[in-house]
Tab-separated table of C-alpha atoms in Angstrom:
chain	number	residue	atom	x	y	z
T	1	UNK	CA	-31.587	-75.830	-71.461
T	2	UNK	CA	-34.603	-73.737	-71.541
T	3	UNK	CA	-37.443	-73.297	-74.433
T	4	UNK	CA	-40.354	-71.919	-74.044
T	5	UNK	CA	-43.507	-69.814	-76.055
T	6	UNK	CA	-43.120	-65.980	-75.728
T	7	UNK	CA	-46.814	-64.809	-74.703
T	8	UNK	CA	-46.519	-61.404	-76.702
T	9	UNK	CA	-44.825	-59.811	-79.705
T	10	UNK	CA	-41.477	-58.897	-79.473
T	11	UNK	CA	-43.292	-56.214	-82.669
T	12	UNK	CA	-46.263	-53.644	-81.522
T	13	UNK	CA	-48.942	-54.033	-84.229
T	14	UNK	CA	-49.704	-50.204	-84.722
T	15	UNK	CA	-51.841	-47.956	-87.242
T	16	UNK	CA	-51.009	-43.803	-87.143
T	17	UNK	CA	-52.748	-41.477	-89.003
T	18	UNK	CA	-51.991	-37.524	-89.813
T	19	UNK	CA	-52.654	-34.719	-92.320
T	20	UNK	CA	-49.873	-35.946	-94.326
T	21	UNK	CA	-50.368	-39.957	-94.456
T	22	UNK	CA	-51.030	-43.117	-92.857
T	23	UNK	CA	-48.681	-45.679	-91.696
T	24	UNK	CA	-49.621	-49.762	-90.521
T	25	UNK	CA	-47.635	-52.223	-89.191
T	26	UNK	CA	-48.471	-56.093	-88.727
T	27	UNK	CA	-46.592	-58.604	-87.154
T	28	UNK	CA	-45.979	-62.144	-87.196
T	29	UNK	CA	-45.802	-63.600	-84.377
T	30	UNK	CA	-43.002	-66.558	-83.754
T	31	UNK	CA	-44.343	-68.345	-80.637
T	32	UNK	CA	-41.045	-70.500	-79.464
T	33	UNK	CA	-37.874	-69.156	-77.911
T	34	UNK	CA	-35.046	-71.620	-76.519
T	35	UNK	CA	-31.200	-71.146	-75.538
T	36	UNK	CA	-28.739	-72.868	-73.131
T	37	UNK	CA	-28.934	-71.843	-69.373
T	38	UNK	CA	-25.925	-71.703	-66.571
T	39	UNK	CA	-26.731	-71.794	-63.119
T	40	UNK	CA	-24.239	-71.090	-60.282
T	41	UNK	CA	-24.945	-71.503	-56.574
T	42	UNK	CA	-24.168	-68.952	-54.230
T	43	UNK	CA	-24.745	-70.328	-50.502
T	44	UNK	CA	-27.787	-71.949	-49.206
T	45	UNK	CA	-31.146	-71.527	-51.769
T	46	UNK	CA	-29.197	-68.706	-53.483
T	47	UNK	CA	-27.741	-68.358	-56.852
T	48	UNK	CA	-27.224	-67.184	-60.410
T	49	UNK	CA	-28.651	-68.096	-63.699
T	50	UNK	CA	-27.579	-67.113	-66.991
T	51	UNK	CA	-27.406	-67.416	-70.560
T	52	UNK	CA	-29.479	-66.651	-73.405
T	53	UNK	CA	-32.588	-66.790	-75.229
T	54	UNK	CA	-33.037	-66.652	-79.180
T	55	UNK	CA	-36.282	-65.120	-80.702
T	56	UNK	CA	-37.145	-64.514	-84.450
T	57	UNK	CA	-39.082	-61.699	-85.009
T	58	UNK	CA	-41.002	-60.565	-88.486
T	59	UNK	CA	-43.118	-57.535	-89.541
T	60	UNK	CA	-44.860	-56.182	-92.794
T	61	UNK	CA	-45.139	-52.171	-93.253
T	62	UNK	CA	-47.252	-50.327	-95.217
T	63	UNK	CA	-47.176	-46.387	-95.642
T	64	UNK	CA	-48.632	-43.237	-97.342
T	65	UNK	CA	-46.866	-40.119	-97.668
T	66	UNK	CA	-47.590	-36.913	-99.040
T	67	UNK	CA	-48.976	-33.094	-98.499
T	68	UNK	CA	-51.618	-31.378	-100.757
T	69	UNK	CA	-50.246	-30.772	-104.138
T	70	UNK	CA	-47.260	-32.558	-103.684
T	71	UNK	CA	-45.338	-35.797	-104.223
T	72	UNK	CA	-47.045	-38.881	-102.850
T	73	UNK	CA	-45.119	-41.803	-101.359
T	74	UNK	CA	-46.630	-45.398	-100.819
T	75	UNK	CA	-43.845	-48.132	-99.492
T	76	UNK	CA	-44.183	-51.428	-98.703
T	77	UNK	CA	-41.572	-53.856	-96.484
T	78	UNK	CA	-41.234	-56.718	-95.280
T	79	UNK	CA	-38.709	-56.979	-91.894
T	80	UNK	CA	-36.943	-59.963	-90.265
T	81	UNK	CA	-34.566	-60.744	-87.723
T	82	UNK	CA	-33.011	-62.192	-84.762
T	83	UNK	CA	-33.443	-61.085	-81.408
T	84	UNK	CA	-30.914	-62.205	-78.532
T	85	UNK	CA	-31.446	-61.899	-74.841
T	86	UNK	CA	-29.085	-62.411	-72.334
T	87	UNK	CA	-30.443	-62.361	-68.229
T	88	UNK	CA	-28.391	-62.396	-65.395
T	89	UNK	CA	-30.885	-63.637	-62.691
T	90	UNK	CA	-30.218	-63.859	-59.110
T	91	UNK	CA	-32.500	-66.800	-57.703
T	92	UNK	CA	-34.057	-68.073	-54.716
T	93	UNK	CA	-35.692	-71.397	-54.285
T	94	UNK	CA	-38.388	-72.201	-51.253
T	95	UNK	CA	-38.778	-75.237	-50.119
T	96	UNK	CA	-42.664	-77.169	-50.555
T	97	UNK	CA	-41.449	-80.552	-50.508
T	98	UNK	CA	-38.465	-82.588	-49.938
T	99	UNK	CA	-38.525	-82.247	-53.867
T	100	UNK	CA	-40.500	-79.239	-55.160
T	101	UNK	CA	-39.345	-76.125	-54.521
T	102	UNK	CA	-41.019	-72.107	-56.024
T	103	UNK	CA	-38.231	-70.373	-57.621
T	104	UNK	CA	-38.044	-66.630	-57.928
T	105	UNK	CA	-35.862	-64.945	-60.136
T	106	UNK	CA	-34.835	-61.002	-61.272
T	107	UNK	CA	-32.259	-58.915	-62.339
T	108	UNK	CA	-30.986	-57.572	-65.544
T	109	UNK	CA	-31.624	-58.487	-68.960
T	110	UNK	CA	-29.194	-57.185	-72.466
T	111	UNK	CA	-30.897	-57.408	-75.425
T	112	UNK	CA	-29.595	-57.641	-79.194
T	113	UNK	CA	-30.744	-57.523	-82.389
T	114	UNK	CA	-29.009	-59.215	-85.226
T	115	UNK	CA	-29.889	-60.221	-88.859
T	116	UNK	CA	-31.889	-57.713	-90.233
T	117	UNK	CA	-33.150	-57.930	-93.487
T	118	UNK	CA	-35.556	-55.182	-95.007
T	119	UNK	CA	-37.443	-55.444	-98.275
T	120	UNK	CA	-39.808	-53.881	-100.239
T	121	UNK	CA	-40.130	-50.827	-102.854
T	122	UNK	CA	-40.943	-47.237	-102.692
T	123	UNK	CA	-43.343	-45.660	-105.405
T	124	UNK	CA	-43.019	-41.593	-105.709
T	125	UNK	CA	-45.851	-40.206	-107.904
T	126	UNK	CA	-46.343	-36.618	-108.197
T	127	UNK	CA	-48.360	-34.386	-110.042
T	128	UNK	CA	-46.712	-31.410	-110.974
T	129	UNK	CA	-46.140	-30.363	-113.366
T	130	UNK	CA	-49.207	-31.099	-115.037
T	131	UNK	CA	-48.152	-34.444	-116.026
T	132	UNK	CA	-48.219	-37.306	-113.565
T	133	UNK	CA	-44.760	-39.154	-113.421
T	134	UNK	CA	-44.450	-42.540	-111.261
T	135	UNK	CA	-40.695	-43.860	-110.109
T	136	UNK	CA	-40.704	-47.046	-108.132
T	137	UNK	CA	-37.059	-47.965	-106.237
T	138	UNK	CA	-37.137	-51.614	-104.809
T	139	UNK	CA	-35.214	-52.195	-101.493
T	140	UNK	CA	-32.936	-54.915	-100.186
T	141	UNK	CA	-31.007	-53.922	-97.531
T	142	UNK	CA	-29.472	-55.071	-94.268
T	143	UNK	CA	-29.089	-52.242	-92.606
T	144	UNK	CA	-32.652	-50.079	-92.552
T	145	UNK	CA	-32.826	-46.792	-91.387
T	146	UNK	CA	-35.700	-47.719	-89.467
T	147	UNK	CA	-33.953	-50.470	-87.145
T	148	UNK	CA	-30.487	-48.740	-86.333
T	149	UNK	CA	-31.441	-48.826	-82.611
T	150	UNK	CA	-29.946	-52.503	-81.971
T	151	UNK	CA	-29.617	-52.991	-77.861
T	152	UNK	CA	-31.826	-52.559	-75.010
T	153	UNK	CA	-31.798	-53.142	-71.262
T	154	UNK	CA	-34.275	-54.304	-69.831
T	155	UNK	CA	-35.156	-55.891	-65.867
T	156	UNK	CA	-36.954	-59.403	-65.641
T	157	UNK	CA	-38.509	-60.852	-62.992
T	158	UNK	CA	-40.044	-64.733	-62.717
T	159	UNK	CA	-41.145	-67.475	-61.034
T	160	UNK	CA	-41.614	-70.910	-61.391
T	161	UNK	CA	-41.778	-74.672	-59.635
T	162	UNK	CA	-38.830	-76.895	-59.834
T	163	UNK	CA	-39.414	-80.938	-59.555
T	164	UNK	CA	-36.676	-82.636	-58.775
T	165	UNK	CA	-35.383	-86.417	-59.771
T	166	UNK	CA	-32.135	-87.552	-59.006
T	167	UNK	CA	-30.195	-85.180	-60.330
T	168	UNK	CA	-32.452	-83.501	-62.753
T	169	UNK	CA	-34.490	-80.702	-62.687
T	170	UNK	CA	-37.561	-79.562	-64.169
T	171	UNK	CA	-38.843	-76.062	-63.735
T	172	UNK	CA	-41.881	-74.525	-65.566
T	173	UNK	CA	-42.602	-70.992	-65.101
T	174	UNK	CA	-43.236	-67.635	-66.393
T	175	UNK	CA	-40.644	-64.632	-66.926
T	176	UNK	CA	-42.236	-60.864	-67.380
T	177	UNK	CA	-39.734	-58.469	-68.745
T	178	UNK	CA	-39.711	-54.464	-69.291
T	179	UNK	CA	-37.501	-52.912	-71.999
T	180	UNK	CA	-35.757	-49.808	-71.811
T	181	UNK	CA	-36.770	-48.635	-75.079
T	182	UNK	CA	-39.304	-49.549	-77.950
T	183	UNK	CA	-37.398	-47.371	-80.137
T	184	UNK	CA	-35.924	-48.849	-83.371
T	185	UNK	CA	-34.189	-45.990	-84.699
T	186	UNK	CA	-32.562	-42.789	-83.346
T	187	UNK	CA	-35.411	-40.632	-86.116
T	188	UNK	CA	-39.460	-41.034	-85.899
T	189	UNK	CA	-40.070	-44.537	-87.334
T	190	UNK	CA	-43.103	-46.722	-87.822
T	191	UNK	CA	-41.564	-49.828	-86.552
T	192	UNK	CA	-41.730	-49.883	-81.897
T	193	UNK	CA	-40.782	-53.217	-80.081
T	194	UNK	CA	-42.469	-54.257	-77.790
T	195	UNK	CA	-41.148	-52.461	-73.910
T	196	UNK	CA	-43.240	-55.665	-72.076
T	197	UNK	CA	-42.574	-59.096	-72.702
T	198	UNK	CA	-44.253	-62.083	-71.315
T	199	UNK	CA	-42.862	-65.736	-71.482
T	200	UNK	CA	-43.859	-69.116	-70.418
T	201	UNK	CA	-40.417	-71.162	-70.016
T	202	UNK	CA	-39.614	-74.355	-69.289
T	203	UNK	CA	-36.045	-75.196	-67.876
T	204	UNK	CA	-34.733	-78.567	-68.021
T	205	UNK	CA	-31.313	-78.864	-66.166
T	206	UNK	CA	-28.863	-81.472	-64.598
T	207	UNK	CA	-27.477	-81.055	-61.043
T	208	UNK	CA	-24.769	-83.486	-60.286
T	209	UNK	CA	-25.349	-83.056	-56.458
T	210	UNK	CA	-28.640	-82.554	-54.667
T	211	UNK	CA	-28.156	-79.424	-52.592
T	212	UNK	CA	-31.460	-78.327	-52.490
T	213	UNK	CA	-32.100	-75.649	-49.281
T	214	UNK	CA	-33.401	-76.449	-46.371
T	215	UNK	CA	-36.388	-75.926	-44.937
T	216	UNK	CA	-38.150	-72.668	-43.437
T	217	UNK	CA	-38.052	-71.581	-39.845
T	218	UNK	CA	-40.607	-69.420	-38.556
T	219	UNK	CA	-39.688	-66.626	-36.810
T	220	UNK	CA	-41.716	-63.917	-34.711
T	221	UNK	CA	-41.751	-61.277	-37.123
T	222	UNK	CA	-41.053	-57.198	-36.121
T	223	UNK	CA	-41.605	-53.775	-38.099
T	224	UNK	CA	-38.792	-51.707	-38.905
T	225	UNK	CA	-39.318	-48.048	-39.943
T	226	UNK	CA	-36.719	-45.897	-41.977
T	227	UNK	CA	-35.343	-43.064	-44.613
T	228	UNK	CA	-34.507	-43.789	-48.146
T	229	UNK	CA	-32.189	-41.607	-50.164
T	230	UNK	CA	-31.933	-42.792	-54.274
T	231	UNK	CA	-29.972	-41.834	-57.357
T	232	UNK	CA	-31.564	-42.600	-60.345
T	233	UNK	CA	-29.561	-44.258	-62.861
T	234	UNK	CA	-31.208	-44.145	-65.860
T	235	UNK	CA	-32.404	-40.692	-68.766
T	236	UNK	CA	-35.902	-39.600	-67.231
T	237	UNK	CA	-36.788	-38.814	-70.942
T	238	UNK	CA	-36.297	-39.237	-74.626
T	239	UNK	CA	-35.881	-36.251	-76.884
T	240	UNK	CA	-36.191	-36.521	-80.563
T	241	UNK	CA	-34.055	-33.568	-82.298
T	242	UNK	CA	-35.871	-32.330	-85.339
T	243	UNK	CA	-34.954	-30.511	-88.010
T	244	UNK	CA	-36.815	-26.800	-88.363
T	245	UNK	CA	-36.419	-23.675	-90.083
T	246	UNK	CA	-35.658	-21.806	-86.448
T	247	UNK	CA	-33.745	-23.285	-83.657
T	248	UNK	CA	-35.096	-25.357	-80.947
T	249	UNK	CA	-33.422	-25.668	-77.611
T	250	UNK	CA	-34.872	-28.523	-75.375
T	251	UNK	CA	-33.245	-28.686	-71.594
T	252	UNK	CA	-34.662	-32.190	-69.786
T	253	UNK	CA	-32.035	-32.437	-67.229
T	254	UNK	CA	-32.247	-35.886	-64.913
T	255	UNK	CA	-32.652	-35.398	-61.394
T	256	UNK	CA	-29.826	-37.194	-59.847
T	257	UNK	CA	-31.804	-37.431	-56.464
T	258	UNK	CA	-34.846	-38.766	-54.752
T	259	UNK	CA	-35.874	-38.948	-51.214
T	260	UNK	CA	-38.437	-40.939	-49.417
T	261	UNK	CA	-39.318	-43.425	-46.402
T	262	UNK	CA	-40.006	-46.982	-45.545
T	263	UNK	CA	-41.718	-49.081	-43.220
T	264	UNK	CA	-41.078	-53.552	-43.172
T	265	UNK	CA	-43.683	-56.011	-41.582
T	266	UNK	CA	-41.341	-58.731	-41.102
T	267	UNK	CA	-43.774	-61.774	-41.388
T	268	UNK	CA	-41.237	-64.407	-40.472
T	269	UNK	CA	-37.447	-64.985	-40.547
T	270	UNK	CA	-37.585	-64.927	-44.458
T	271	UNK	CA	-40.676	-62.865	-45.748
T	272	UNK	CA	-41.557	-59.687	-45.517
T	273	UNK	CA	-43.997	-56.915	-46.630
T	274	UNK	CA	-42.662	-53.333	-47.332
T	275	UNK	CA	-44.047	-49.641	-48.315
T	276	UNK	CA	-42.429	-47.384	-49.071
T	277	UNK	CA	-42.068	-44.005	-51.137
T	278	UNK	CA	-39.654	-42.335	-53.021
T	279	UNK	CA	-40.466	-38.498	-54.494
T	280	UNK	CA	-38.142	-36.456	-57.218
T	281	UNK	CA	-39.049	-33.399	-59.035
T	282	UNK	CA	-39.059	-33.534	-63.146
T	283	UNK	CA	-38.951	-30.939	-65.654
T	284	UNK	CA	-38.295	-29.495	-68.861
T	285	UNK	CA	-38.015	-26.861	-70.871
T	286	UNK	CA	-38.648	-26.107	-74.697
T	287	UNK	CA	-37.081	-23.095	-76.507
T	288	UNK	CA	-37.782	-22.073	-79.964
T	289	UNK	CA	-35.733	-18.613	-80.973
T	290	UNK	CA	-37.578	-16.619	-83.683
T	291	UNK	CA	-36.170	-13.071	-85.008
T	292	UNK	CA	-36.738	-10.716	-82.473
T	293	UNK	CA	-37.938	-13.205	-79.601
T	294	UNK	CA	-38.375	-16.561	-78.379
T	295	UNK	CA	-41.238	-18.931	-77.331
T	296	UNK	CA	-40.778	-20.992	-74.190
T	297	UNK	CA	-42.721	-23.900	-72.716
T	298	UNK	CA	-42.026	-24.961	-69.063
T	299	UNK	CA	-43.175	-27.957	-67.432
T	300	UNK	CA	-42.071	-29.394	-64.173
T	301	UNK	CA	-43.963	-31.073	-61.049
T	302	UNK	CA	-42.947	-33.525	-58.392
T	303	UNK	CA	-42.842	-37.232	-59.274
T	304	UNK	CA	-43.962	-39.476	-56.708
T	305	UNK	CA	-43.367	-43.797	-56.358
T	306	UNK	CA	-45.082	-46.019	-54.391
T	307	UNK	CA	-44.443	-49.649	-54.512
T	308	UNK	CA	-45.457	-52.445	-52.210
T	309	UNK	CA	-42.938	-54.995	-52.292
T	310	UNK	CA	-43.124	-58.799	-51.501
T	311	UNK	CA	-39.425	-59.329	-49.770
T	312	UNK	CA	-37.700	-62.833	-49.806
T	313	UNK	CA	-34.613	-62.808	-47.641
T	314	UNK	CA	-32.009	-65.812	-49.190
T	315	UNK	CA	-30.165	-66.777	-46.325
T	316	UNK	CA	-30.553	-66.314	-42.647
T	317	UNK	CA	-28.695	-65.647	-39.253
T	318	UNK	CA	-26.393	-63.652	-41.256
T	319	UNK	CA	-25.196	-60.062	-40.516
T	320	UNK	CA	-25.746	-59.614	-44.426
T	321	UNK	CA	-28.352	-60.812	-46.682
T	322	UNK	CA	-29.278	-60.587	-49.791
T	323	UNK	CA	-32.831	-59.653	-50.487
T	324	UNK	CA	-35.006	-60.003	-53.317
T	325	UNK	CA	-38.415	-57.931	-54.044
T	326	UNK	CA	-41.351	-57.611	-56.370
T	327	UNK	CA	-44.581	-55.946	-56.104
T	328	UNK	CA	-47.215	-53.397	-57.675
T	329	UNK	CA	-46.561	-49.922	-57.739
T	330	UNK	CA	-48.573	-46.490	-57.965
T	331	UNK	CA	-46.784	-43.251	-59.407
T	332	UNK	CA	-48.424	-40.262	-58.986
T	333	UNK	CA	-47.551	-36.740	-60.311
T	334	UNK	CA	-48.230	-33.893	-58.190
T	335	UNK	CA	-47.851	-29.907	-57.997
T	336	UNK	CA	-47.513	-29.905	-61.713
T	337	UNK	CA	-46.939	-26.252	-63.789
T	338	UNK	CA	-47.247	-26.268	-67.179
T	339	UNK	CA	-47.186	-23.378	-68.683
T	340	UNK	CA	-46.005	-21.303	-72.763
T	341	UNK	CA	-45.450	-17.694	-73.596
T	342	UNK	CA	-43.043	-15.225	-75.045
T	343	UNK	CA	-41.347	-12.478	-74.208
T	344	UNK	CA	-41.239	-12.929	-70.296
T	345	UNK	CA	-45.257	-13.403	-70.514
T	346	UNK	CA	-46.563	-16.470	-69.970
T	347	UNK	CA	-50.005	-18.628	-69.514
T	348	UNK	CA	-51.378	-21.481	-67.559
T	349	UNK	CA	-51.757	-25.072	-70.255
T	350	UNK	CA	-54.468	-27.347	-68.967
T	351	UNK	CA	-52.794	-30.741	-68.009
T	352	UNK	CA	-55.694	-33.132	-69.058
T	353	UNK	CA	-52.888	-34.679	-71.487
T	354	UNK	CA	-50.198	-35.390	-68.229
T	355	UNK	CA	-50.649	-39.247	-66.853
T	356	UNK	CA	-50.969	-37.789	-63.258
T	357	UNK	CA	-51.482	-41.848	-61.726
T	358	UNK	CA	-50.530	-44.784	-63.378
T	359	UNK	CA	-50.032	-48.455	-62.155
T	360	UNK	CA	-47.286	-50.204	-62.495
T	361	UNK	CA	-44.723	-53.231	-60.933
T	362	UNK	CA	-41.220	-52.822	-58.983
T	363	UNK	CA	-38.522	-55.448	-58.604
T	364	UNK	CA	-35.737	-54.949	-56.388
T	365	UNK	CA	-32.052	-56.473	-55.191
T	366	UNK	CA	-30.022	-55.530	-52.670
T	367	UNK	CA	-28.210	-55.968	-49.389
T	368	UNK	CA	-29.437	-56.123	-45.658
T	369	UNK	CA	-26.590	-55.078	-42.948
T	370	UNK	CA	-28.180	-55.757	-39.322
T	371	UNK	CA	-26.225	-54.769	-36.239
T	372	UNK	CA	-28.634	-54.427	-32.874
T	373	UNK	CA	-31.782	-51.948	-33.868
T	374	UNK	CA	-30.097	-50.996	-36.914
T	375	UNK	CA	-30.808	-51.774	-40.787
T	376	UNK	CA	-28.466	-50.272	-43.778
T	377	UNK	CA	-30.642	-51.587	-46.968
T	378	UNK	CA	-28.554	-50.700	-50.572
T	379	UNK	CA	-30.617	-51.581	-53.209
T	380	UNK	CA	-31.328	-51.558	-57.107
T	381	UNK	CA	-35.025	-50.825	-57.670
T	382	UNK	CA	-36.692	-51.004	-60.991
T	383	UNK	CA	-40.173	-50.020	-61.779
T	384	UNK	CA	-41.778	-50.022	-65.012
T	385	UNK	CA	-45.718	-48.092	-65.561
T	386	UNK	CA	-48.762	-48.643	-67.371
T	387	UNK	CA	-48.358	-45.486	-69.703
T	388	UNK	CA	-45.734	-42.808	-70.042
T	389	UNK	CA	-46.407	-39.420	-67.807
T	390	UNK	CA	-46.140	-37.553	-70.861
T	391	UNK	CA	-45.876	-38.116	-74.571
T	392	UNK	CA	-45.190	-34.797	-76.544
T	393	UNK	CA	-43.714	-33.753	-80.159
T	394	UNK	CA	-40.639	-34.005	-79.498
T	395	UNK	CA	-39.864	-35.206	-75.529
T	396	UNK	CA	-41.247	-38.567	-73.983
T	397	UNK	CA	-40.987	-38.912	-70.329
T	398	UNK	CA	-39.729	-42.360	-69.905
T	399	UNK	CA	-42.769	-45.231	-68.669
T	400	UNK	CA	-39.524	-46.903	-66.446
T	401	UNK	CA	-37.526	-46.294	-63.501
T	402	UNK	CA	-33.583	-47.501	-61.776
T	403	UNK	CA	-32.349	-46.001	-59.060
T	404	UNK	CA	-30.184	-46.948	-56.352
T	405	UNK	CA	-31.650	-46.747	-52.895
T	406	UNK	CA	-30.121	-46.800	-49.684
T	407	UNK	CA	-32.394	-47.142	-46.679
T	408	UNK	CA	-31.273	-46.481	-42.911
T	409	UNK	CA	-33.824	-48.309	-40.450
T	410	UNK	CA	-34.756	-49.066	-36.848
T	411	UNK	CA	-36.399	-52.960	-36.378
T	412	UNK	CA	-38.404	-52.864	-33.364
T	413	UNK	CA	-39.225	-56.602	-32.071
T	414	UNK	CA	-43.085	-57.380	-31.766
């Protein structure tokens, strides 16, 4: 069983103002989550955990509408629901004590929302002709336009201390998670979840045998030096379609490659620290076709990641492992050309508006095959960022990264 107090929203609190209105949105905030856990061991301190986690979630709106001399729109709601998350951890416990153990967790997280209820009412007052007329429609539905964006992905990544008594466990900790989305809806909408989450949990479980890990051995430690080929697996951007009086063409295509290099401190037979870089190029183009010609804007640049990852190997003298990591990350944006124009001529846009750097965190899980001097490393790496690199009309670059890496290395003993 786990319950626990989620340490942010699971709604952004956000005010937007424009020429043609104002929009606000409040939350209230539900501090307790709980759900039933499942935990499966693998070999040695390795294993799974899963079930899920249920969250209620509330939010008032409040919006103005309207353009100079016509209609104006005010509408009021009030939102609920019930938000669902289901992780599949893998986990790795190291030994302090005979009966305390740090537990690290990550891996993938679904996410579904169920239960909504929207109500409010809508006031339209306009103005002309002459006469002012005011028509109010109340609202009751279950199915908002706003919230028709229901599931998200997301990648987790914890830690925690786990007592142990006989054959029960207690483990407080914390659990940060990154959302693929904080889109509600598939249109503009005022309503954004929340893409980080941060929880403090508390797991209280029943183990009918003690097979806690054993103890570390140390290990002269090495450095190992290699390539790393990825694929991302994931959109690099969200494009919002809207509807204008000429057409607008809008070709973001994902990159489905990324190459880069590594190099491992091995600190022991367990830990190790690891740099590493990965670089793809990213791009897009925006077409509007007007009688007689046609306005383009270009963007593109090369996209650069640079984590440094804390890596926990979960079982030794094996000729493969399974390896857990989490660290901070830089991404940095470089050789960017942005440029607009018509008719085959075209001009130079400042980029003070492109997130060039931004911080961020990685978490990664994978395989290590060992054979002599050589290291083949498959891995899942997720990275989430402080901000997205861009944030236009009608394309967002995405704040969040998954590829799959796979690294080819040499390990050179101290």
């Amino acid at each position: 069983m786990t319950a626990g107090v989620p340490l942010t929203s699971p709604i952004l609190d956000a005010r937007d103002s424009n020429r043609f209105g104002a929009s606000r949105v409040d939350s209230a905030a539900r501090r307790y989550t709980f759900g039933p856990s499942l935990e499966f061991r693998i070999a040695g301190p390795l294993s799974l955990e899963t079930g899920f986690l249920y969250k209620r979630f509330g939010f008032d709106t409040a919006a103005a509408l309207g353009g100079f001399g016509g209609p104006r729109t005010d509408y009021t709601s009030t939102t609920t629901g019930n938000s669902w998350e289901f992780p599949f951890l893998a986990k790795s416990r190291l030994r302090l004590t005979p009966r305390t153990h740090i537990t690290l967790t990550a891996g993938p997280v679904l996410r579904r929302i169920s239960g909504v209820h929207e109500t409010g009412a809508r006031t339209i007052t306009t103005t002309f002709p002459p006469h002012t007329t005011t028509t109010t429609e109340h609202l009751d539905t279950t199915s908002p336009a706003s919230f028709d964006r229901r599931t998200s992905i997301g990648g987790a990544v914890g830690a925690g201390v786990e007592f142990s008594a006989g054959a029960l466990r207690l483990t407080p900790g914390v659990r940060l998670t990154f959302w693929d989305t904080e889109r509600t809806a598939s249109t503009p909408s005022a309503s954004r979840l929340n893409r980080t989450q941060f929880d403090a949990l508390l797991n209280i479980s029943y183990a009918p045998h003690d097979d806690a890990p054993p103890a570390l051995a140390f290990r002269p430690g090495s450095f190992e030096f290699g390539v790393l080929g990825g694929v991302p697996l994931l959109e690099t951007y969200e494009v919002e379609y809207h509807v204008d009086f000429y057409p607008r063409y809008i070709d973001a295509p994902t990159r489905r490659f990324a190459i880069g290099a590594y190099t491992t401190w091995h600190i022991n037979q367990r830990f190790a620290l690891e740099g590493s870089f990965l670089a793809r190029r990213f791009g897009h183009t925006d077409t509007t076709a007007y009688p007689g010609s046609a306005f383009t804007e270009s963007l593109n640049g090369t996209l650069w990641e640079v984590p440094l990852l804390f890596k926990v190997r979960l079982l030794r003298d094996r000729a493969v492992t399974p390896v857990l990591g989490f660290g901070p990350a830089i991404r940095r944006a470089s050789n960017v050309d942005w440029k607009s124009g018509s008719n085959g001529i075209y001009f130079p846009i400042p980029g003070s508006t492109i997130s060039r750097t931004a911080a961020g965190l990685t978490a990664t899980a994978g395989l290590e095959w060992a054979r002599g001097h050589l290291r083949v490393r498959p891995e899942l790496r997720f990275s989430v960022y402080e901000r997205p690199l861009y944030d236009l009309a009608t394309i967002r670059a995405q704040d969040h990264s998954l590829h799959f890496t796979l690294g080819i290395g040499y390990a050179r003993a101290k």
